Short mmCIF file of C-alpha atoms and ligand atoms in Angstrom, two decimals:
data_model
loop_
_atom_site.label_atom_id
_atom_site.label_comp_id
_atom_site.label_asym_id
_atom_site.label_seq_id
_atom_site.Cartn_x
_atom_site.Cartn_y
_atom_site.Cartn_z
CA UNK A 1 49.23 -18.29 -175.61
CA UNK A 2 45.85 -19.78 -176.55
CA UNK A 3 42.95 -17.41 -176.14
CA UNK A 4 39.30 -17.68 -175.44
CA UNK A 5 37.37 -15.88 -178.13
CA UNK A 6 33.63 -15.71 -178.45
CA UNK A 7 32.77 -18.49 -180.87
CA UNK A 8 30.35 -16.14 -182.66
CA UNK A 9 33.32 -14.13 -183.91
CA UNK A 10 34.80 -17.17 -185.58
CA UNK A 11 31.41 -18.35 -186.79
CA UNK A 12 30.90 -15.03 -188.60
CA UNK A 13 33.80 -16.03 -190.82
CA UNK A 14 32.84 -19.68 -191.09
CA UNK A 15 35.34 -21.02 -188.54
CA UNK A 16 35.03 -22.80 -185.21
CA UNK A 17 37.26 -23.05 -182.18
CA UNK A 18 37.93 -26.65 -183.08
CA UNK A 19 39.22 -25.96 -186.57
CA UNK A 20 41.41 -22.91 -185.87
CA UNK A 21 44.43 -22.02 -183.81
CA UNK A 22 44.52 -18.48 -182.42
CA UNK A 23 47.44 -16.62 -180.91
CA UNK A 24 47.74 -13.00 -179.86
CA UNK A 25 50.36 -11.04 -181.80
CA UNK A 26 51.37 -7.42 -182.38
CA UNK A 27 52.48 -4.65 -180.09
CA UNK A 28 50.08 -1.82 -181.06
CA UNK A 29 48.68 0.27 -178.25
CA UNK A 30 45.20 0.55 -179.67
CA UNK A 31 43.72 -2.58 -181.32
CA UNK A 32 44.03 -6.20 -180.16
CA UNK A 33 45.49 -8.42 -182.87
CA UNK A 34 45.51 -12.21 -183.29
CA UNK A 35 46.91 -14.67 -185.77
CA UNK A 36 44.19 -17.02 -186.94
CA UNK A 37 45.40 -20.28 -188.44
CA UNK A 38 42.60 -22.51 -189.77
CA UNK A 39 43.64 -26.15 -189.50
CA UNK A 40 41.75 -26.75 -192.74
CA UNK A 41 43.64 -24.24 -194.92
CA UNK A 42 47.17 -23.38 -195.92
CA UNK A 43 46.40 -19.68 -195.53
CA UNK A 44 46.56 -17.74 -192.30
CA UNK A 45 44.67 -14.62 -191.30
CA UNK A 46 44.92 -11.64 -189.00
CA UNK A 47 41.95 -11.20 -186.68
CA UNK A 48 41.56 -7.80 -185.06
CA UNK A 49 39.29 -6.35 -182.46
CA UNK A 50 38.70 -2.68 -183.26
CA UNK A 51 39.03 -0.34 -180.30
CA UNK A 52 35.77 1.59 -180.53
CA UNK A 53 36.64 4.13 -177.87
CA UNK A 54 39.30 5.31 -180.34
CA UNK A 55 37.60 4.47 -183.62
CA UNK A 56 34.04 5.63 -182.98
CA UNK A 57 32.88 4.65 -186.46
CA UNK A 58 34.34 1.32 -187.61
CA UNK A 59 32.10 1.63 -190.65
CA UNK A 60 34.04 4.73 -191.73
CA UNK A 61 37.22 2.62 -191.80
CA UNK A 62 35.49 -0.01 -193.91
CA UNK A 63 34.09 2.62 -196.33
CA UNK A 64 37.47 4.30 -196.77
CA UNK A 65 39.27 1.05 -197.42
CA UNK A 66 36.67 -0.08 -199.94
CA UNK A 67 36.89 3.22 -201.85
CA UNK A 68 40.68 3.07 -201.96
CA UNK A 69 40.77 -0.63 -202.87
CA UNK A 70 38.32 -0.03 -205.73
CA UNK A 71 40.38 2.89 -207.02
CA UNK A 72 43.69 1.04 -206.81
CA UNK A 73 42.32 -2.08 -208.46
CA UNK A 74 41.55 0.07 -211.51
CA UNK A 75 44.58 2.34 -211.53
CA UNK A 76 47.35 0.09 -210.11
CA UNK A 77 46.05 -3.48 -210.30
CA UNK A 78 49.45 -4.98 -209.41
CA UNK A 79 49.66 -3.05 -206.11
CA UNK A 80 49.18 -5.18 -203.00
CA UNK A 81 46.50 -3.45 -200.93
CA UNK A 82 45.34 -5.57 -198.00
CA UNK A 83 41.55 -5.65 -198.12
CA UNK A 84 39.42 -7.13 -195.34
CA UNK A 85 38.06 -10.67 -195.75
CA UNK A 86 34.27 -10.61 -195.88
CA UNK A 87 32.12 -12.29 -193.27
CA UNK A 88 29.80 -15.07 -194.40
CA UNK A 89 27.08 -12.40 -194.63
CA UNK A 90 29.25 -10.27 -196.91
CA UNK A 91 30.23 -7.56 -194.40
CA UNK A 92 33.68 -6.03 -194.07
CA UNK A 93 33.42 -6.05 -190.30
CA UNK A 94 31.62 -8.34 -187.90
CA UNK A 95 29.60 -6.61 -185.19
CA UNK A 96 29.26 -9.06 -182.32
CA UNK A 97 28.03 -8.27 -178.80
CA UNK A 98 28.96 -4.56 -178.95
CA UNK A 99 32.37 -5.36 -180.40
CA UNK A 100 33.72 -4.96 -183.91
CA UNK A 101 36.02 -7.52 -185.50
CA UNK A 102 37.69 -7.86 -188.84
CA UNK A 103 39.81 -10.42 -190.62
CA UNK A 104 42.65 -9.68 -193.01
CA UNK A 105 44.74 -12.03 -195.09
CA UNK A 106 48.14 -12.80 -193.56
CA UNK A 107 50.89 -12.19 -196.12
CA UNK A 108 53.20 -15.17 -196.00
CA UNK A 109 57.00 -15.00 -196.22
CA UNK A 110 56.98 -11.51 -194.75
CA UNK A 111 58.09 -10.08 -191.43
CA UNK A 112 56.94 -7.10 -189.42
CA UNK A 113 59.76 -5.58 -187.36
CA UNK A 114 59.51 -3.81 -184.02
CA UNK A 115 62.91 -2.18 -184.32
CA UNK A 116 65.00 -1.28 -187.33
CA UNK A 117 68.40 -2.92 -187.44
CA UNK A 118 69.59 -1.86 -190.89
CA UNK A 119 69.18 1.40 -192.86
CA UNK A 120 67.93 -0.67 -195.80
CA UNK A 121 64.81 -1.41 -193.75
CA UNK A 122 64.25 2.33 -193.33
CA UNK A 123 64.63 2.82 -197.08
CA UNK A 124 62.19 0.03 -197.93
CA UNK A 125 59.59 1.03 -195.36
CA UNK A 126 59.69 4.71 -196.32
CA UNK A 127 59.38 3.75 -199.96
CA UNK A 128 56.25 1.71 -199.22
CA UNK A 129 54.53 4.55 -197.39
CA UNK A 130 55.57 7.01 -200.10
CA UNK A 131 54.29 4.67 -202.78
CA UNK A 132 50.83 4.45 -201.22
CA UNK A 133 50.46 8.25 -201.19
CA UNK A 134 51.89 8.59 -204.68
CA UNK A 135 49.50 6.03 -206.15
CA UNK A 136 46.66 7.95 -204.49
CA UNK A 137 47.87 11.39 -205.62
CA UNK A 138 44.93 11.78 -208.02
CA UNK A 139 42.39 10.13 -205.71
CA UNK A 140 40.10 12.75 -204.15
CA UNK A 141 41.16 12.65 -200.50
CA UNK A 142 38.07 14.66 -199.52
CA UNK A 143 35.88 11.65 -200.27
CA UNK A 144 37.42 9.78 -197.32
CA UNK A 145 35.96 10.10 -193.83
CA UNK A 146 38.33 11.05 -191.01
CA UNK A 147 38.33 7.86 -188.90
CA UNK A 148 39.56 9.88 -185.92
CA UNK A 149 38.48 13.52 -186.36
CA UNK A 150 41.35 15.96 -185.80
CA UNK A 151 43.83 13.09 -185.40
CA UNK A 152 46.94 15.01 -186.53
CA UNK A 153 45.54 18.50 -185.99
CA UNK A 154 48.34 20.04 -183.95
CA UNK A 155 46.15 22.99 -182.90
CA UNK A 156 43.58 20.60 -181.45
CA UNK A 157 46.33 18.57 -179.72
CA UNK A 158 47.67 21.76 -178.17
CA UNK A 159 44.19 22.75 -176.99
CA UNK A 160 43.68 19.29 -175.51
CA UNK A 161 46.95 19.72 -173.65
CA UNK A 162 45.99 23.13 -172.20
CA UNK A 163 42.58 21.79 -171.20
CA UNK A 164 44.15 18.79 -169.46
CA UNK A 165 46.60 21.13 -167.73
CA UNK A 166 43.79 23.34 -166.46
CA UNK A 167 41.85 20.37 -165.18
CA UNK A 168 44.74 18.36 -163.70
CA UNK A 169 45.17 18.12 -159.95
CA UNK A 170 48.05 20.00 -158.33
CA UNK A 171 50.12 16.90 -157.67
CA UNK A 172 50.10 15.78 -161.31
CA UNK A 173 50.86 19.32 -162.47
CA UNK A 174 53.80 19.54 -160.11
CA UNK A 175 55.19 16.18 -161.23
CA UNK A 176 54.85 17.20 -164.86
CA UNK A 177 56.14 20.74 -164.38
CA UNK A 178 59.35 20.45 -166.45
CA UNK A 179 57.52 18.81 -169.36
CA UNK A 180 54.73 21.38 -169.20
CA UNK A 181 57.42 24.07 -169.54
CA UNK A 182 58.82 22.15 -172.52
CA UNK A 183 55.40 21.96 -174.12
CA UNK A 184 54.83 25.69 -173.70
CA UNK A 185 58.28 26.74 -174.86
CA UNK A 186 57.97 24.68 -178.07
CA UNK A 187 54.66 26.29 -179.04
CA UNK A 188 56.48 27.98 -181.93
CA UNK A 189 56.14 24.60 -183.72
CA UNK A 190 52.37 25.00 -183.61
CA UNK A 191 52.62 28.61 -184.82
CA UNK A 192 54.89 27.56 -187.67
CA UNK A 193 52.48 24.79 -188.66
CA UNK A 194 49.54 27.20 -188.63
CA UNK A 195 51.44 29.69 -190.79
CA UNK A 196 51.63 27.05 -193.55
CA UNK A 197 48.28 25.38 -193.17
CA UNK A 198 46.27 27.52 -195.57
CA UNK A 199 48.79 27.70 -198.36
CA UNK A 200 47.28 26.72 -201.68
CA UNK A 201 50.06 24.24 -202.40
CA UNK A 202 49.75 22.37 -199.10
CA UNK A 203 47.05 19.91 -200.17
CA UNK A 204 45.20 17.27 -198.26
CA UNK A 205 46.56 13.93 -199.40
CA UNK A 206 45.72 10.36 -198.51
CA UNK A 207 47.95 9.67 -195.52
CA UNK A 208 48.51 6.47 -193.58
CA UNK A 209 49.03 8.33 -190.27
CA UNK A 210 50.80 5.48 -188.43
CA UNK A 211 54.02 4.78 -190.30
CA UNK A 212 55.98 2.97 -187.62
CA UNK A 213 58.15 0.10 -188.79
CA UNK A 214 55.80 -2.63 -187.55
CA UNK A 215 53.18 -1.34 -189.99
CA UNK A 216 55.07 -2.38 -193.09
CA UNK A 217 55.67 -5.94 -194.19
CA UNK A 218 59.12 -6.77 -195.54
CA UNK A 219 60.21 -9.87 -197.42
CA UNK A 220 61.59 -12.16 -194.71
CA UNK A 221 64.66 -13.06 -196.78
CA UNK A 222 65.55 -9.92 -198.72
CA UNK A 223 63.90 -7.26 -196.53
CA UNK A 224 62.34 -5.79 -199.65
CA UNK A 225 59.18 -3.78 -198.86
CA UNK A 226 56.02 -5.76 -199.70
CA UNK A 227 53.08 -3.70 -198.44
CA UNK A 228 51.80 -1.47 -195.67
CA UNK A 229 49.35 -2.67 -193.00
CA UNK A 230 47.27 -1.20 -190.14
CA UNK A 231 45.09 0.88 -192.44
CA UNK A 232 42.61 2.23 -189.87
CA UNK A 233 43.95 5.75 -189.93
CA UNK A 234 44.18 6.10 -193.70
CA UNK A 235 42.36 9.40 -194.19
CA UNK A 236 42.96 12.90 -195.53
CA UNK A 237 45.98 14.61 -194.02
CA UNK A 238 49.07 16.64 -194.77
CA UNK A 239 52.15 14.98 -196.17
CA UNK A 240 54.14 15.89 -193.02
CA UNK A 241 52.20 13.24 -191.07
CA UNK A 242 53.73 10.14 -192.59
CA UNK A 243 57.30 11.28 -193.05
CA UNK A 244 57.23 12.89 -189.62
CA UNK A 245 56.13 9.71 -187.87
CA UNK A 246 58.89 7.81 -189.64
CA UNK A 247 61.42 10.29 -188.28
CA UNK A 248 59.89 9.85 -184.85
CA UNK A 249 60.12 6.07 -184.93
CA UNK A 250 63.03 5.13 -187.26
CA UNK A 251 65.86 7.43 -186.28
CA UNK A 252 66.48 6.39 -182.70
CA UNK A 253 67.59 2.84 -181.88
CA UNK A 254 65.26 2.88 -178.86
CA UNK A 255 61.53 3.40 -178.67
CA UNK A 256 59.37 6.03 -176.97
CA UNK A 257 59.42 3.78 -173.88
CA UNK A 258 63.15 4.20 -173.31
CA UNK A 259 63.78 6.06 -170.05
CA UNK A 260 67.57 6.34 -170.34
CA UNK A 261 67.62 9.55 -172.32
CA UNK A 262 71.33 9.20 -173.14
CA UNK A 263 70.20 6.46 -175.49
CA UNK A 264 67.82 8.76 -177.32
CA UNK A 265 69.97 9.83 -180.26
CA UNK A 266 69.40 9.90 -183.97
CA UNK A 267 71.11 7.70 -186.55
CA UNK A 268 72.09 9.65 -189.63
CA UNK A 269 72.39 6.61 -191.96
CA UNK A 270 68.79 5.72 -191.13
CA UNK A 271 67.72 9.29 -191.80
CA UNK A 272 69.43 9.29 -195.16
CA UNK A 273 67.96 5.92 -196.15
CA UNK A 274 64.48 6.96 -195.06
CA UNK A 275 64.64 10.24 -196.99
CA UNK A 276 65.92 8.45 -200.09
CA UNK A 277 63.17 5.83 -199.93
CA UNK A 278 60.37 8.31 -199.32
CA UNK A 279 61.51 10.86 -201.87
CA UNK A 280 62.12 8.17 -204.49
CA UNK A 281 58.33 7.87 -204.55
CA UNK A 282 57.15 11.32 -203.54
CA UNK A 283 59.62 13.79 -205.02
CA UNK A 284 57.80 14.02 -208.32
CA UNK A 285 54.49 14.98 -206.69
CA UNK A 286 55.55 17.18 -203.76
CA UNK A 287 54.73 20.89 -204.10
CA UNK A 288 57.24 23.66 -203.33
CA UNK A 289 55.63 24.21 -199.91
CA UNK A 290 55.78 20.50 -199.10
CA UNK A 291 59.44 20.38 -200.09
CA UNK A 292 60.11 23.22 -197.64
CA UNK A 293 58.56 21.20 -194.84
CA UNK A 294 60.47 17.92 -195.11
CA UNK A 295 62.54 18.40 -191.97
CA UNK A 296 59.73 20.23 -190.20
CA UNK A 297 57.60 17.09 -190.54
CA UNK A 298 59.72 15.41 -187.84
CA UNK A 299 59.42 18.35 -185.46
CA UNK A 300 55.68 18.53 -186.00
CA UNK A 301 55.02 14.87 -185.27
CA UNK A 302 57.46 14.49 -182.38
CA UNK A 303 56.09 17.62 -180.70
CA UNK A 304 52.52 16.40 -181.23
CA UNK A 305 53.35 13.00 -179.75
CA UNK A 306 55.04 14.65 -176.74
CA UNK A 307 51.87 16.72 -176.24
CA UNK A 308 49.66 13.64 -176.56
CA UNK A 309 51.64 11.68 -173.95
CA UNK A 310 51.71 14.67 -171.61
CA UNK A 311 47.97 15.29 -172.07
CA UNK A 312 47.29 11.67 -171.22
CA UNK A 313 49.49 11.80 -168.13
CA UNK A 314 47.71 14.94 -166.93
CA UNK A 315 44.33 13.29 -167.58
CA UNK A 316 45.14 10.17 -165.56
CA UNK A 317 46.34 7.86 -168.38
CA UNK A 318 43.03 7.26 -170.10
CA UNK A 319 44.22 6.73 -173.67
CA UNK A 320 47.59 5.00 -173.82
CA UNK A 321 47.97 1.78 -171.85
CA UNK A 322 50.76 2.10 -169.27
CA UNK A 323 52.88 -0.30 -167.21
CA UNK A 324 53.42 2.27 -164.41
CA UNK A 325 51.74 5.56 -163.51
CA UNK A 326 54.44 7.93 -164.82
CA UNK A 327 55.02 6.08 -168.08
CA UNK A 328 53.26 8.65 -170.24
CA UNK A 329 55.32 11.39 -168.61
CA UNK A 330 58.49 9.39 -169.31
CA UNK A 331 57.37 8.90 -172.91
CA UNK A 332 56.84 12.65 -173.16
CA UNK A 333 60.38 13.29 -171.83
CA UNK A 334 61.73 10.81 -174.35
CA UNK A 335 59.98 12.62 -177.19
CA UNK A 336 61.31 16.03 -176.12
CA UNK A 337 64.82 14.56 -176.05
CA UNK A 338 64.28 13.23 -179.58
CA UNK A 339 63.04 16.65 -180.69
CA UNK A 340 66.16 18.20 -179.21
CA UNK A 341 68.37 15.74 -181.13
CA UNK A 342 66.61 16.63 -184.36
CA UNK A 343 67.30 20.33 -183.76
CA UNK A 344 70.93 19.74 -182.79
CA UNK A 345 71.52 17.86 -186.05
CA UNK A 346 69.39 20.15 -188.17
CA UNK A 347 72.14 21.37 -190.49
CA UNK A 348 73.32 17.87 -191.46
CA UNK A 349 69.76 16.62 -191.84
CA UNK A 350 68.81 19.53 -194.06
CA UNK A 351 71.88 18.90 -196.25
CA UNK A 352 70.79 15.29 -196.74
CA UNK A 353 67.28 16.44 -197.67
CA UNK A 354 68.57 18.96 -200.19
CA UNK A 355 70.86 16.42 -201.87
CA UNK A 356 67.85 14.18 -202.36
CA UNK A 357 65.46 16.86 -203.57
CA UNK A 358 67.61 17.82 -206.56
C1 GN1 B 401 49.12 4.58 -181.25
O1 GN1 B 401 48.31 1.65 -181.59
P1 GN1 B 401 49.50 2.13 -182.25
O2 GN1 B 401 50.72 1.77 -181.48
O3 GN1 B 401 49.56 1.74 -183.71
C2 GN1 B 401 48.49 5.85 -181.82
C3 GN1 B 401 49.50 6.61 -182.66
C4 GN1 B 401 50.68 6.94 -181.79
C5 GN1 B 401 51.27 5.65 -181.19
C6 GN1 B 401 52.35 5.96 -180.19
C7 GN1 B 401 45.01 5.53 -183.16
O4 GN1 B 401 49.46 3.73 -182.32
O5 GN1 B 401 48.93 7.79 -183.13
O6 GN1 B 401 51.65 7.59 -182.56
O7 GN1 B 401 50.25 4.91 -180.49
N1 GN1 B 401 47.32 5.49 -182.62
C8 GN1 B 401 46.13 6.02 -182.34
O8 GN1 B 401 52.96 4.77 -179.82
O9 GN1 B 401 45.97 6.87 -181.47
MG1 MG B 402 48.04 1.76 -185.30
#
């Protein structure tokens, strides 16, 4: 599909409509992503429009990425960290007609998957996300700006849910009744999270915060992990964010959009591979408290995502794009089924974790 882009966007980077080919790619819910292929160069680029209703300060993203890139270039110069391409004026982002755009180098000979089809992919992806946090273990996470304040703050997500519930019209509340009950009856996950939050050995680390499989590039031939992408939500967070979102998105063969809940099961070989890959990088730096929370990370993120989908449904689907009105409610149901599967398999999962923490 060829697209009509404002020529000023291309001009900011020294290109024109005539000398580039542009196609829309990616399946993210938040930013719009294009592949930019200049006819004059071998190299290709990723062009992204930043969703400013979600990312209120695109400059914060740019500042964080610059600070991390500078640090890594000194401490781990061989590490592939995808930095933005500068505009002709030397900016990290182009601000054009109320919109923000950025360009990133496209890493050739790599693939980005939408679904995992082999546990090795789970191992490689988890290792990449673990590696990023490990390399940044000594970087002062507090110097980064939260690009979405309270993004993985489960208390805030719960409050947003109760607010949306109080403000929702009767019809929506009635439709969502069973999931509202689910949300309320799983509140112990929030209480558990809060009971750990102030422990001295539960530090803020640099977290990616969006560790789904499409956000890691794998070698197209060997499936070896090459680097992580989609760096907008790199900010301070707890270690349970990244591992938890991997559990949420790697363990089931079907996505959050699957409405046949019989298909929402977890795949133990993927769990084992993911744990091995992540802990291969992180085991040496995790604190005793963090090690206690490995399995909990999945419950925390899946519950939070269920709350976020439910909140959006109750608020009239303002955040997540939907294909039909009840899609966010269906996504919420899907996430509660996934949470249930995690609990049902808890003993086996915990055994796998313990074997890999020794
Ligand atoms: C959003 O845009 P995408 O698909 O990378 C969301 C994540 C959710 C995910 C659920 C900034 O990610 O937090 O887990 O949808 N990102 C933001 O599919 O809200
Ligand atoms: Mg994203």
